[in-house]
């Protein structure tokens, strides 16, 4: 039985659905389920547990062979004003989670890390996994430190792990309003009919990955026995500018999206994209959903275009 | 005014004494002072404070231009049974300490990290600062993570830092009984007249650095304005085996030290020494006290040979 912690969230719903479609037994674990029918329909177990609550977490862990850890209690939006709070409410529960995995004989933990924040300012593009890790935010640092505790567990105990440094995932089940990332934000503005804020020249580039491609990467990380202890960038490998995202969405919707131009907060050339050759070579994985197709499915899910 | 936190410990007494001899104003901060006269004699301020106690720490920080952080509340001896406890009692106080430094306008924090534990199993010798950091112990991981928080502060605020990855320091004021490291342990056995345990073939090698050479390295890290944000190995650059340490001490004492041979706990070739070329090039520092001379002074301090 595979446990997917954070199974009721954006990545969780997609990953659980995909693993079930591959015939695996899956238990989704979450603090709450806003759509329990989805899990019943696909035949996934549902267990309510909180990463902060040892008792419920311990029950949720019972009988799992492997786990996927998607829970992230820190938030990229809080900057560096809550360093200690993030250690207390995110790092410590993650380490306690790993202790529980180890105590319960879990064979492998696949951890959702952050390809967008863990490296800091890129010193080369695309960014390989060997790039220095100098996160600029508490969120990114907590991800990095959690990876390091995973390595300590892997070295000290018979527990394997794989760290997945995911770029900017988008797709169905994403929360659009107050969601994370440009694509969610643009869709929220389209749904509200309000102008999309564009900072500076709109040429800042990010690496966007359609969520189905994230699901297949997690599946490979669970199944391939020889990738234990390794770290992989999971992204498209391509940088897309704010302008390109907006233009593609306009093209798919067949109409202009109002934009409000806002002076840039920084004059840095701001580009980020991941080198995904390690995942290609060793996970035998690569993204298969093109950017326009991924956006089309996401806009359809949001009800902005017909399915 | 330079603040030396952990100023009453082994490294602390040596560093404070050296900085005073260079004419700097120094405040030693510690939970307790077992030898207050020493500080009065050399004209260093003494302030009692506890890294775990915000109020006392805040008072101790008042008026400091730069600080040296020597306090380490985790211990190398506890293995990995106390991961969360080490986060709570060591990492969180270190981050709170950095927040206080930043809030008090401290210009530079020089942090005592660990060259002996932060790298894990050496993949090359001597070990450069760019070597992967895969600590095998909670102690080493807390040091690594504290370094990473220092970097986050340096990148986000006008606070500079230097991380000093010290190998195995030895010398006067070291606690011999229940102390850390081979040399302290051998001296404790000599003082007690009990045989020194030697594991396996006694060829395991460590990098030992005489404490006066550590003091001069801290002085350089405080004074050189262009090394902000950098990390330095501070060691002798030479590996010395257990047998070599024992033979040198026997030579200096002019008599045999009883040894009790114990089967090796591991068959790994176990060698560690630091590449100190970065400190040579950029701190303008190098060790000046030879191994035999350093041991001679240490044995004299312990009362095992005449001064």
mmCIF file with all atom_site columns, N, CA and C in Angstrom, chain A residues 110-173:
data_model
loop_
_atom_site.group_PDB
_atom_site.id
_atom_site.type_symbol
_atom_site.label_atom_id
_atom_site.label_alt_id
_atom_site.label_comp_id
_atom_site.label_asym_id
_atom_site.label_entity_id
_atom_site.label_seq_id
_atom_site.pdbx_PDB_ins_code
_atom_site.Cartn_x
_atom_site.Cartn_y
_atom_site.Cartn_z
_atom_site.occupancy
_atom_site.B_iso_or_equiv
_atom_site.pdbx_formal_charge
_atom_site.auth_seq_id
_atom_site.auth_comp_id
_atom_site.auth_asym_id
_atom_site.auth_atom_id
_atom_site.pdbx_PDB_model_num
ATOM 1   N N  . UNK A 1 110 ? 9.306  9.244  -1.110  1.00 0.00 ? 110 UNK A N  1
ATOM 2   C CA . UNK A 1 110 ? 9.525  10.155 -2.232  1.00 0.00 ? 110 UNK A CA 1
ATOM 3   C C  . UNK A 1 110 ? 9.013  11.521 -1.792  1.00 0.00 ? 110 UNK A C  1
ATOM 4   N N  . UNK A 1 111 ? 9.915  12.492 -1.773  1.00 0.00 ? 111 UNK A N  1
ATOM 5   C CA . UNK A 1 111 ? 9.635  13.786 -1.158  1.00 0.00 ? 111 UNK A CA 1
ATOM 6   C C  . UNK A 1 111 ? 9.486  14.875 -2.218  1.00 0.00 ? 111 UNK A C  1
ATOM 7   N N  . UNK A 1 112 ? 8.404  15.651 -2.109  1.00 0.00 ? 112 UNK A N  1
ATOM 8   C CA . UNK A 1 112 ? 8.177  16.773 -3.029  1.00 0.00 ? 112 UNK A CA 1
ATOM 9   C C  . UNK A 1 112 ? 8.962  17.980 -2.550  1.00 0.00 ? 112 UNK A C  1
ATOM 10  N N  . UNK A 1 113 ? 10.104 18.229 -3.180  1.00 0.00 ? 113 UNK A N  1
ATOM 11  C CA . UNK A 1 113 ? 10.912 19.385 -2.869  1.00 0.00 ? 113 UNK A CA 1
ATOM 12  C C  . UNK A 1 113 ? 10.616 20.494 -3.885  1.00 0.00 ? 113 UNK A C  1
ATOM 13  N N  . UNK A 1 114 ? 11.422 21.522 -3.895  1.00 0.00 ? 114 UNK A N  1
ATOM 14  C CA . UNK A 1 114 ? 11.074 22.698 -4.693  1.00 0.00 ? 114 UNK A CA 1
ATOM 15  C C  . UNK A 1 114 ? 12.201 23.116 -5.626  1.00 0.00 ? 114 UNK A C  1
ATOM 16  N N  . UNK A 1 115 ? 12.025 22.836 -6.929  1.00 0.00 ? 115 UNK A N  1
ATOM 17  C CA . UNK A 1 115 ? 13.018 23.249 -7.916  1.00 0.00 ? 115 UNK A CA 1
ATOM 18  C C  . UNK A 1 115 ? 13.020 24.747 -8.164  1.00 0.00 ? 115 UNK A C  1
ATOM 19  N N  . UNK A 1 116 ? 11.937 25.417 -7.750  1.00 0.00 ? 116 UNK A N  1
ATOM 20  C CA . UNK A 1 116 ? 11.822 26.853 -8.001  1.00 0.00 ? 116 UNK A CA 1
ATOM 21  C C  . UNK A 1 116 ? 12.463 27.718 -6.930  1.00 0.00 ? 116 UNK A C  1
ATOM 22  N N  . UNK A 1 117 ? 12.706 27.163 -5.734  1.00 0.00 ? 117 UNK A N  1
ATOM 23  C CA . UNK A 1 117 ? 13.221 28.008 -4.643  1.00 0.00 ? 117 UNK A CA 1
ATOM 24  C C  . UNK A 1 117 ? 14.524 27.504 -4.023  1.00 0.00 ? 117 UNK A C  1
ATOM 25  N N  . UNK A 1 118 ? 14.872 26.230 -4.273  1.00 0.00 ? 118 UNK A N  1
ATOM 26  C CA . UNK A 1 118 ? 15.965 25.636 -3.510  1.00 0.00 ? 118 UNK A CA 1
ATOM 27  C C  . UNK A 1 118 ? 17.341 26.113 -3.975  1.00 0.00 ? 118 UNK A C  1
ATOM 28  N N  . UNK A 1 119 ? 17.434 26.570 -5.234  1.00 0.00 ? 119 UNK A N  1
ATOM 29  C CA . UNK A 1 119 ? 18.745 26.948 -5.753  1.00 0.00 ? 119 UNK A CA 1
ATOM 30  C C  . UNK A 1 119 ? 19.093 28.415 -5.491  1.00 0.00 ? 119 UNK A C  1
ATOM 31  N N  . UNK A 1 120 ? 18.085 29.255 -5.265  1.00 0.00 ? 120 UNK A N  1
ATOM 32  C CA . UNK A 1 120 ? 18.358 30.689 -5.178  1.00 0.00 ? 120 UNK A CA 1
ATOM 33  C C  . UNK A 1 120 ? 18.607 31.249 -6.561  1.00 0.00 ? 120 UNK A C  1
ATOM 34  N N  . UNK A 1 121 ? 19.376 32.323 -6.622  1.00 0.00 ? 121 UNK A N  1
ATOM 35  C CA . UNK A 1 121 ? 19.659 32.999 -7.886  1.00 0.00 ? 121 UNK A CA 1
ATOM 36  C C  . UNK A 1 121 ? 20.467 32.070 -8.796  1.00 0.00 ? 121 UNK A C  1
ATOM 37  N N  . UNK A 1 122 ? 19.948 31.771 -10.002 1.00 0.00 ? 122 UNK A N  1
ATOM 38  C CA . UNK A 1 122 ? 20.671 30.820 -10.863 1.00 0.00 ? 122 UNK A CA 1
ATOM 39  C C  . UNK A 1 122 ? 22.055 31.340 -11.267 1.00 0.00 ? 122 UNK A C  1
ATOM 40  N N  . UNK A 1 123 ? 23.059 30.474 -11.143 1.00 0.00 ? 123 UNK A N  1
ATOM 41  C CA . UNK A 1 123 ? 24.408 30.824 -11.603 1.00 0.00 ? 123 UNK A CA 1
ATOM 42  C C  . UNK A 1 123 ? 24.660 30.264 -12.990 1.00 0.00 ? 123 UNK A C  1
ATOM 43  N N  . UNK A 1 124 ? 23.750 29.373 -13.442 1.00 0.00 ? 124 UNK A N  1
ATOM 44  C CA . UNK A 1 124 ? 23.823 28.856 -14.808 1.00 0.00 ? 124 UNK A CA 1
ATOM 45  C C  . UNK A 1 124 ? 22.426 28.408 -15.192 1.00 0.00 ? 124 UNK A C  1
ATOM 46  N N  . UNK A 1 125 ? 22.148 28.346 -16.500 1.00 0.00 ? 125 UNK A N  1
ATOM 47  C CA . UNK A 1 125 ? 20.845 27.898 -16.988 1.00 0.00 ? 125 UNK A CA 1
ATOM 48  C C  . UNK A 1 125 ? 21.039 26.898 -18.113 1.00 0.00 ? 125 UNK A C  1
ATOM 49  N N  . UNK A 1 126 ? 20.247 25.816 -18.204 1.00 0.00 ? 126 UNK A N  1
ATOM 50  C CA . UNK A 1 126 ? 19.291 25.417 -17.170 1.00 0.00 ? 126 UNK A CA 1
ATOM 51  C C  . UNK A 1 126 ? 20.017 24.952 -15.912 1.00 0.00 ? 126 UNK A C  1
ATOM 52  N N  . UNK A 1 127 ? 19.317 24.905 -14.776 1.00 0.00 ? 127 UNK A N  1
ATOM 53  C CA . UNK A 1 127 ? 19.919 24.622 -13.472 1.00 0.00 ? 127 UNK A CA 1
ATOM 54  C C  . UNK A 1 127 ? 20.016 23.110 -13.246 1.00 0.00 ? 127 UNK A C  1
ATOM 55  N N  . UNK A 1 128 ? 21.231 22.572 -13.110 1.00 0.00 ? 128 UNK A N  1
ATOM 56  C CA . UNK A 1 128 ? 21.354 21.138 -12.791 1.00 0.00 ? 128 UNK A CA 1
ATOM 57  C C  . UNK A 1 128 ? 21.200 20.915 -11.278 1.00 0.00 ? 128 UNK A C  1
ATOM 58  N N  . UNK A 1 129 ? 21.015 19.659 -10.890 1.00 0.00 ? 129 UNK A N  1
ATOM 59  C CA . UNK A 1 129 ? 20.869 19.341 -9.457  1.00 0.00 ? 129 UNK A CA 1
ATOM 60  C C  . UNK A 1 129 ? 22.133 19.676 -8.680  1.00 0.00 ? 129 UNK A C  1
ATOM 61  N N  . UNK A 1 130 ? 23.284 19.716 -9.366  1.00 0.00 ? 130 UNK A N  1
ATOM 62  C CA . UNK A 1 130 ? 24.548 20.003 -8.689  1.00 0.00 ? 130 UNK A CA 1
ATOM 63  C C  . UNK A 1 130 ? 24.770 21.502 -8.463  1.00 0.00 ? 130 UNK A C  1
ATOM 64  N N  . UNK A 1 131 ? 23.849 22.328 -8.945  1.00 0.00 ? 131 UNK A N  1
ATOM 65  C CA . UNK A 1 131 ? 23.944 23.784 -8.734  1.00 0.00 ? 131 UNK A CA 1
ATOM 66  C C  . UNK A 1 131 ? 23.969 24.071 -7.227  1.00 0.00 ? 131 UNK A C  1
ATOM 67  N N  . UNK A 1 132 ? 24.722 25.105 -6.791  1.00 0.00 ? 132 UNK A N  1
ATOM 68  C CA . UNK A 1 132 ? 24.686 25.456 -5.363  1.00 0.00 ? 132 UNK A CA 1
ATOM 69  C C  . UNK A 1 132 ? 23.252 25.699 -4.882  1.00 0.00 ? 132 UNK A C  1
ATOM 70  N N  . UNK A 1 133 ? 22.997 25.297 -3.651  1.00 0.00 ? 133 UNK A N  1
ATOM 71  C CA . UNK A 1 133 ? 21.668 25.511 -3.066  1.00 0.00 ? 133 UNK A CA 1
ATOM 72  C C  . UNK A 1 133 ? 21.752 26.657 -2.076  1.00 0.00 ? 133 UNK A C  1
ATOM 73  N N  . UNK A 1 134 ? 21.270 27.824 -2.511  1.00 0.00 ? 134 UNK A N  1
ATOM 74  C CA . UNK A 1 134 ? 21.312 29.032 -1.687  1.00 0.00 ? 134 UNK A CA 1
ATOM 75  C C  . UNK A 1 134 ? 19.938 29.692 -1.680  1.00 0.00 ? 134 UNK A C  1
ATOM 76  N N  . UNK A 1 135 ? 18.953 29.009 -1.071  1.00 0.00 ? 135 UNK A N  1
ATOM 77  C CA . UNK A 1 135 ? 17.588 29.543 -1.108  1.00 0.00 ? 135 UNK A CA 1
ATOM 78  C C  . UNK A 1 135 ? 17.502 30.949 -0.521  1.00 0.00 ? 135 UNK A C  1
ATOM 79  N N  . UNK A 1 136 ? 16.643 31.767 -1.096  1.00 0.00 ? 136 UNK A N  1
ATOM 80  C CA . UNK A 1 136 ? 16.485 33.146 -0.644  1.00 0.00 ? 136 UNK A CA 1
ATOM 81  C C  . UNK A 1 136 ? 15.314 33.285 0.313   1.00 0.00 ? 136 UNK A C  1
ATOM 82  N N  . UNK A 1 137 ? 14.608 32.192 0.560   1.00 0.00 ? 137 UNK A N  1
ATOM 83  C CA . UNK A 1 137 ? 13.416 32.262 1.404   1.00 0.00 ? 137 UNK A CA 1
ATOM 84  C C  . UNK A 1 137 ? 13.425 31.140 2.427   1.00 0.00 ? 137 UNK A C  1
ATOM 85  N N  . UNK A 1 138 ? 12.714 31.391 3.501   1.00 0.00 ? 138 UNK A N  1
ATOM 86  C CA . UNK A 1 138 ? 12.533 30.378 4.542   1.00 0.00 ? 138 UNK A CA 1
ATOM 87  C C  . UNK A 1 138 ? 11.885 29.134 3.933   1.00 0.00 ? 138 UNK A C  1
ATOM 88  N N  . UNK A 1 139 ? 10.917 29.314 3.048   1.00 0.00 ? 139 UNK A N  1
ATOM 89  C CA . UNK A 1 139 ? 10.248 28.191 2.396   1.00 0.00 ? 139 UNK A CA 1
ATOM 90  C C  . UNK A 1 139 ? 11.256 27.279 1.690   1.00 0.00 ? 139 UNK A C  1
ATOM 91  N N  . UNK A 1 140 ? 12.111 27.883 0.859   1.00 0.00 ? 140 UNK A N  1
ATOM 92  C CA . UNK A 1 140 ? 13.097 27.100 0.115   1.00 0.00 ? 140 UNK A CA 1
ATOM 93  C C  . UNK A 1 140 ? 14.109 26.447 1.040   1.00 0.00 ? 140 UNK A C  1
ATOM 94  N N  . UNK A 1 141 ? 14.483 27.154 2.116   1.00 0.00 ? 141 UNK A N  1
ATOM 95  C CA . UNK A 1 141 ? 15.467 26.602 3.042   1.00 0.00 ? 141 UNK A CA 1
ATOM 96  C C  . UNK A 1 141 ? 14.886 25.402 3.794   1.00 0.00 ? 141 UNK A C  1
ATOM 97  N N  . UNK A 1 142 ? 13.609 25.482 4.183   1.00 0.00 ? 142 UNK A N  1
ATOM 98  C CA . UNK A 1 142 ? 12.976 24.336 4.862   1.00 0.00 ? 142 UNK A CA 1
ATOM 99  C C  . UNK A 1 142 ? 12.963 23.119 3.921   1.00 0.00 ? 142 UNK A C  1
ATOM 100 N N  . UNK A 1 143 ? 12.685 23.342 2.637   1.00 0.00 ? 143 UNK A N  1
ATOM 101 C CA . UNK A 1 143 ? 12.724 22.231 1.672   1.00 0.00 ? 143 UNK A CA 1
ATOM 102 C C  . UNK A 1 143 ? 14.131 21.627 1.615   1.00 0.00 ? 143 UNK A C  1
ATOM 103 N N  . UNK A 1 144 ? 15.140 22.485 1.526   1.00 0.00 ? 144 UNK A N  1
ATOM 104 C CA . UNK A 1 144 ? 16.527 22.015 1.455   1.00 0.00 ? 144 UNK A CA 1
ATOM 105 C C  . UNK A 1 144 ? 16.907 21.226 2.707   1.00 0.00 ? 144 UNK A C  1
ATOM 106 N N  . UNK A 1 145 ? 16.568 21.756 3.873   1.00 0.00 ? 145 UNK A N  1
ATOM 107 C CA . UNK A 1 145 ? 16.944 21.098 5.121   1.00 0.00 ? 145 UNK A CA 1
ATOM 108 C C  . UNK A 1 145 ? 16.191 19.767 5.262   1.00 0.00 ? 145 UNK A C  1
ATOM 109 N N  . UNK A 1 146 ? 14.940 19.728 4.838   1.00 0.00 ? 146 UNK A N  1
ATOM 110 C CA . UNK A 1 146 ? 14.202 18.458 4.883   1.00 0.00 ? 146 UNK A CA 1
ATOM 111 C C  . UNK A 1 146 ? 14.888 17.423 3.988   1.00 0.00 ? 146 UNK A C  1
ATOM 112 N N  . UNK A 1 147 ? 15.336 17.838 2.807   1.00 0.00 ? 147 UNK A N  1
ATOM 113 C CA . UNK A 1 147 ? 16.119 16.927 1.951   1.00 0.00 ? 147 UNK A CA 1
ATOM 114 C C  . UNK A 1 147 ? 17.334 16.390 2.705   1.00 0.00 ? 147 UNK A C  1
ATOM 115 N N  . UNK A 1 148 ? 17.990 17.260 3.475   1.00 0.00 ? 148 UNK A N  1
ATOM 116 C CA . UNK A 1 148 ? 19.210 16.840 4.175   1.00 0.00 ? 148 UNK A CA 1
ATOM 117 C C  . UNK A 1 148 ? 18.892 15.836 5.287   1.00 0.00 ? 148 UNK A C  1
ATOM 118 N N  . UNK A 1 149 ? 17.760 16.024 5.972   1.00 0.00 ? 149 UNK A N  1
ATOM 119 C CA . UNK A 1 149 ? 17.351 15.020 6.964   1.00 0.00 ? 149 UNK A CA 1
ATOM 120 C C  . UNK A 1 149 ? 17.004 13.695 6.280   1.00 0.00 ? 149 UNK A C  1
ATOM 121 N N  . UNK A 1 150 ? 16.380 13.758 5.106   1.00 0.00 ? 150 UNK A N  1
ATOM 122 C CA . UNK A 1 150 ? 16.133 12.529 4.350   1.00 0.00 ? 150 UNK A CA 1
ATOM 123 C C  . UNK A 1 150 ? 17.433 11.786 4.083   1.00 0.00 ? 150 UNK A C  1
ATOM 124 N N  . UNK A 1 151 ? 18.465 12.521 3.685   1.00 0.00 ? 151 UNK A N  1
ATOM 125 C CA . UNK A 1 151 ? 19.757 11.886 3.406   1.00 0.00 ? 151 UNK A CA 1
ATOM 126 C C  . UNK A 1 151 ? 20.335 11.265 4.662   1.00 0.00 ? 151 UNK A C  1
ATOM 127 N N  . UNK A 1 152 ? 20.199 11.967 5.796   1.00 0.00 ? 152 UNK A N  1
ATOM 128 C CA . UNK A 1 152 ? 20.701 11.416 7.068   1.00 0.00 ? 152 UNK A CA 1
ATOM 129 C C  . UNK A 1 152 ? 19.984 10.105 7.389   1.00 0.00 ? 152 UNK A C  1
ATOM 130 N N  . UNK A 1 153 ? 18.674 10.064 7.181   1.00 0.00 ? 153 UNK A N  1
ATOM 131 C CA . UNK A 1 153 ? 17.926 8.824  7.421   1.00 0.00 ? 153 UNK A CA 1
ATOM 132 C C  . UNK A 1 153 ? 18.372 7.722  6.468   1.00 0.00 ? 153 UNK A C  1
ATOM 133 N N  . UNK A 1 154 ? 18.544 8.069  5.191   1.00 0.00 ? 154 UNK A N  1
ATOM 134 C CA . UNK A 1 154 ? 18.954 7.064  4.208   1.00 0.00 ? 154 UNK A CA 1
ATOM 135 C C  . UNK A 1 154 ? 20.312 6.475  4.547   1.00 0.00 ? 154 UNK A C  1
ATOM 136 N N  . UNK A 1 155 ? 21.214 7.332  5.053   1.00 0.00 ? 155 UNK A N  1
ATOM 137 C CA . UNK A 1 155 ? 22.567 6.862  5.357   1.00 0.00 ? 155 UNK A CA 1
ATOM 138 C C  . UNK A 1 155 ? 22.600 6.040  6.641   1.00 0.00 ? 155 UNK A C  1
ATOM 139 N N  . UNK A 1 156 ? 21.689 6.353  7.570   1.00 0.00 ? 156 UNK A N  1
ATOM 140 C CA . UNK A 1 156 ? 21.752 5.724  8.893   1.00 0.00 ? 156 UNK A CA 1
ATOM 141 C C  . UNK A 1 156 ? 20.872 4.495  9.018   1.00 0.00 ? 156 UNK A C  1
ATOM 142 N N  . UNK A 1 157 ? 19.828 4.410  8.201   1.00 0.00 ? 157 UNK A N  1
ATOM 143 C CA . UNK A 1 157 ? 18.848 3.347  8.359   1.00 0.00 ? 157 UNK A CA 1
ATOM 144 C C  . UNK A 1 157 ? 18.553 2.706  7.005   1.00 0.00 ? 157 UNK A C  1
ATOM 145 N N  . UNK A 1 158 ? 17.790 1.629  7.038   1.00 0.00 ? 158 UNK A N  1
ATOM 146 C CA . UNK A 1 158 ? 17.438 0.923  5.800   1.00 0.00 ? 158 UNK A CA 1
ATOM 147 C C  . UNK A 1 158 ? 16.222 1.573  5.146   1.00 0.00 ? 158 UNK A C  1
ATOM 148 N N  . UNK A 1 159 ? 16.246 2.907  5.061   1.00 0.00 ? 159 UNK A N  1
ATOM 149 C CA . UNK A 1 159 ? 15.122 3.598  4.437   1.00 0.00 ? 159 UNK A CA 1
ATOM 150 C C  . UNK A 1 159 ? 15.653 4.378  3.248   1.00 0.00 ? 159 UNK A C  1
ATOM 151 N N  . UNK A 1 160 ? 15.063 4.126  2.088   1.00 0.00 ? 160 UNK A N  1
ATOM 152 C CA . UNK A 1 160 ? 15.501 4.788  0.867   1.00 0.00 ? 160 UNK A CA 1
ATOM 153 C C  . UNK A 1 160 ? 14.665 6.047  0.650   1.00 0.00 ? 160 UNK A C  1
ATOM 154 N N  . UNK A 1 161 ? 15.216 6.993  -0.095  1.00 0.00 ? 161 UNK A N  1
ATOM 155 C CA . UNK A 1 161 ? 14.416 8.174  -0.411  1.00 0.00 ? 161 UNK A CA 1
ATOM 156 C C  . UNK A 1 161 ? 14.752 8.670  -1.811  1.00 0.00 ? 161 UNK A C  1
ATOM 157 N N  . UNK A 1 162 ? 13.831 9.422  -2.383  1.00 0.00 ? 162 UNK A N  1
ATOM 158 C CA . UNK A 1 162 ? 14.080 10.148 -3.620  1.00 0.00 ? 162 UNK A CA 1
ATOM 159 C C  . UNK A 1 162 ? 13.529 11.555 -3.418  1.00 0.00 ? 162 UNK A C  1
ATOM 160 N N  . UNK A 1 163 ? 14.340 12.569 -3.729  1.00 0.00 ? 163 UNK A N  1
ATOM 161 C CA . UNK A 1 163 ? 13.891 13.956 -3.594  1.00 0.00 ? 163 UNK A CA 1
ATOM 162 C C  . UNK A 1 163 ? 13.546 14.497 -4.976  1.00 0.00 ? 163 UNK A C  1
ATOM 163 N N  . UNK A 1 164 ? 12.332 15.040 -5.103  1.00 0.00 ? 164 UNK A N  1
ATOM 164 C CA . UNK A 1 164 ? 11.840 15.546 -6.385  1.00 0.00 ? 164 UNK A CA 1
ATOM 165 C C  . UNK A 1 164 ? 11.769 17.073 -6.313  1.00 0.00 ? 164 UNK A C  1
ATOM 166 N N  . UNK A 1 165 ? 12.681 17.728 -7.041  1.00 0.00 ? 165 UNK A N  1
ATOM 167 C CA . UNK A 1 165 ? 12.695 19.195 -7.051  1.00 0.00 ? 165 UNK A CA 1
ATOM 168 C C  . UNK A 1 165 ? 11.824 19.676 -8.195  1.00 0.00 ? 165 UNK A C  1
ATOM 169 N N  . UNK A 1 166 ? 10.560 19.903 -7.876  1.00 0.00 ? 166 UNK A N  1
ATOM 170 C CA . UNK A 1 166 ? 9.554  20.218 -8.890  1.00 0.00 ? 166 UNK A CA 1
ATOM 171 C C  . UNK A 1 166 ? 9.580  21.716 -9.197  1.00 0.00 ? 166 UNK A C  1
ATOM 172 N N  . UNK A 1 167 ? 9.460  22.062 -10.481 1.00 0.00 ? 167 UNK A N  1
ATOM 173 C CA . UNK A 1 167 ? 9.449  23.486 -10.856 1.00 0.00 ? 167 UNK A CA 1
ATOM 174 C C  . UNK A 1 167 ? 8.089  24.092 -10.488 1.00 0.00 ? 167 UNK A C  1
ATOM 175 N N  . UNK A 1 168 ? 7.341  24.605 -11.430 1.00 0.00 ? 168 UNK A N  1
ATOM 176 C CA . UNK A 1 168 ? 6.054  25.233 -11.139 1.00 0.00 ? 168 UNK A CA 1
ATOM 177 C C  . UNK A 1 168 ? 4.950  24.395 -11.762 1.00 0.00 ? 168 UNK A C  1
ATOM 178 N N  . UNK A 1 169 ? 4.320  23.511 -10.976 1.00 0.00 ? 169 UNK A N  1
ATOM 179 C CA . UNK A 1 169 ? 3.291  22.641 -11.538 1.00 0.00 ? 169 UNK A CA 1
ATOM 180 C C  . UNK A 1 169 ? 1.979  23.408 -11.735 1.00 0.00 ? 169 UNK A C  1
ATOM 181 N N  . UNK A 1 170 ? 1.247  23.042 -12.767 1.00 0.00 ? 170 UNK A N  1
ATOM 182 C CA . UNK A 1 170 ? -0.063 23.659 -13.011 1.00 0.00 ? 170 UNK A CA 1
ATOM 183 C C  . UNK A 1 170 ? -0.964 22.577 -13.586 1.00 0.00 ? 170 UNK A C  1
ATOM 184 N N  . UNK A 1 171 ? -2.284 22.792 -13.476 1.00 0.00 ? 171 UNK A N  1
ATOM 185 C CA . UNK A 1 171 ? -3.209 21.826 -14.045 1.00 0.00 ? 171 UNK A CA 1
ATOM 186 C C  . UNK A 1 171 ? -4.480 21.693 -13.232 1.00 0.00 ? 171 UNK A C  1
ATOM 187 N N  . UNK A 1 172 ? -5.312 20.704 -13.609 1.00 0.00 ? 172 UNK A N  1
ATOM 188 C CA . UNK A 1 172 ? -6.586 20.468 -12.931 1.00 0.00 ? 172 UNK A CA 1
ATOM 189 C C  . UNK A 1 172 ? -6.397 20.272 -11.422 1.00 0.00 ? 172 UNK A C  1
ATOM 190 N N  . UNK A 1 173 ? -7.384 20.679 -10.664 1.00 0.00 ? 173 UNK A N  1
ATOM 191 C CA . UNK A 1 173 ? -7.429 20.607 -9.203  1.00 0.00 ? 173 UNK A CA 1
ATOM 192 C C  . UNK A 1 173 ? -6.561 21.670 -8.539  1.00 0.00 ? 173 UNK A C  1
#
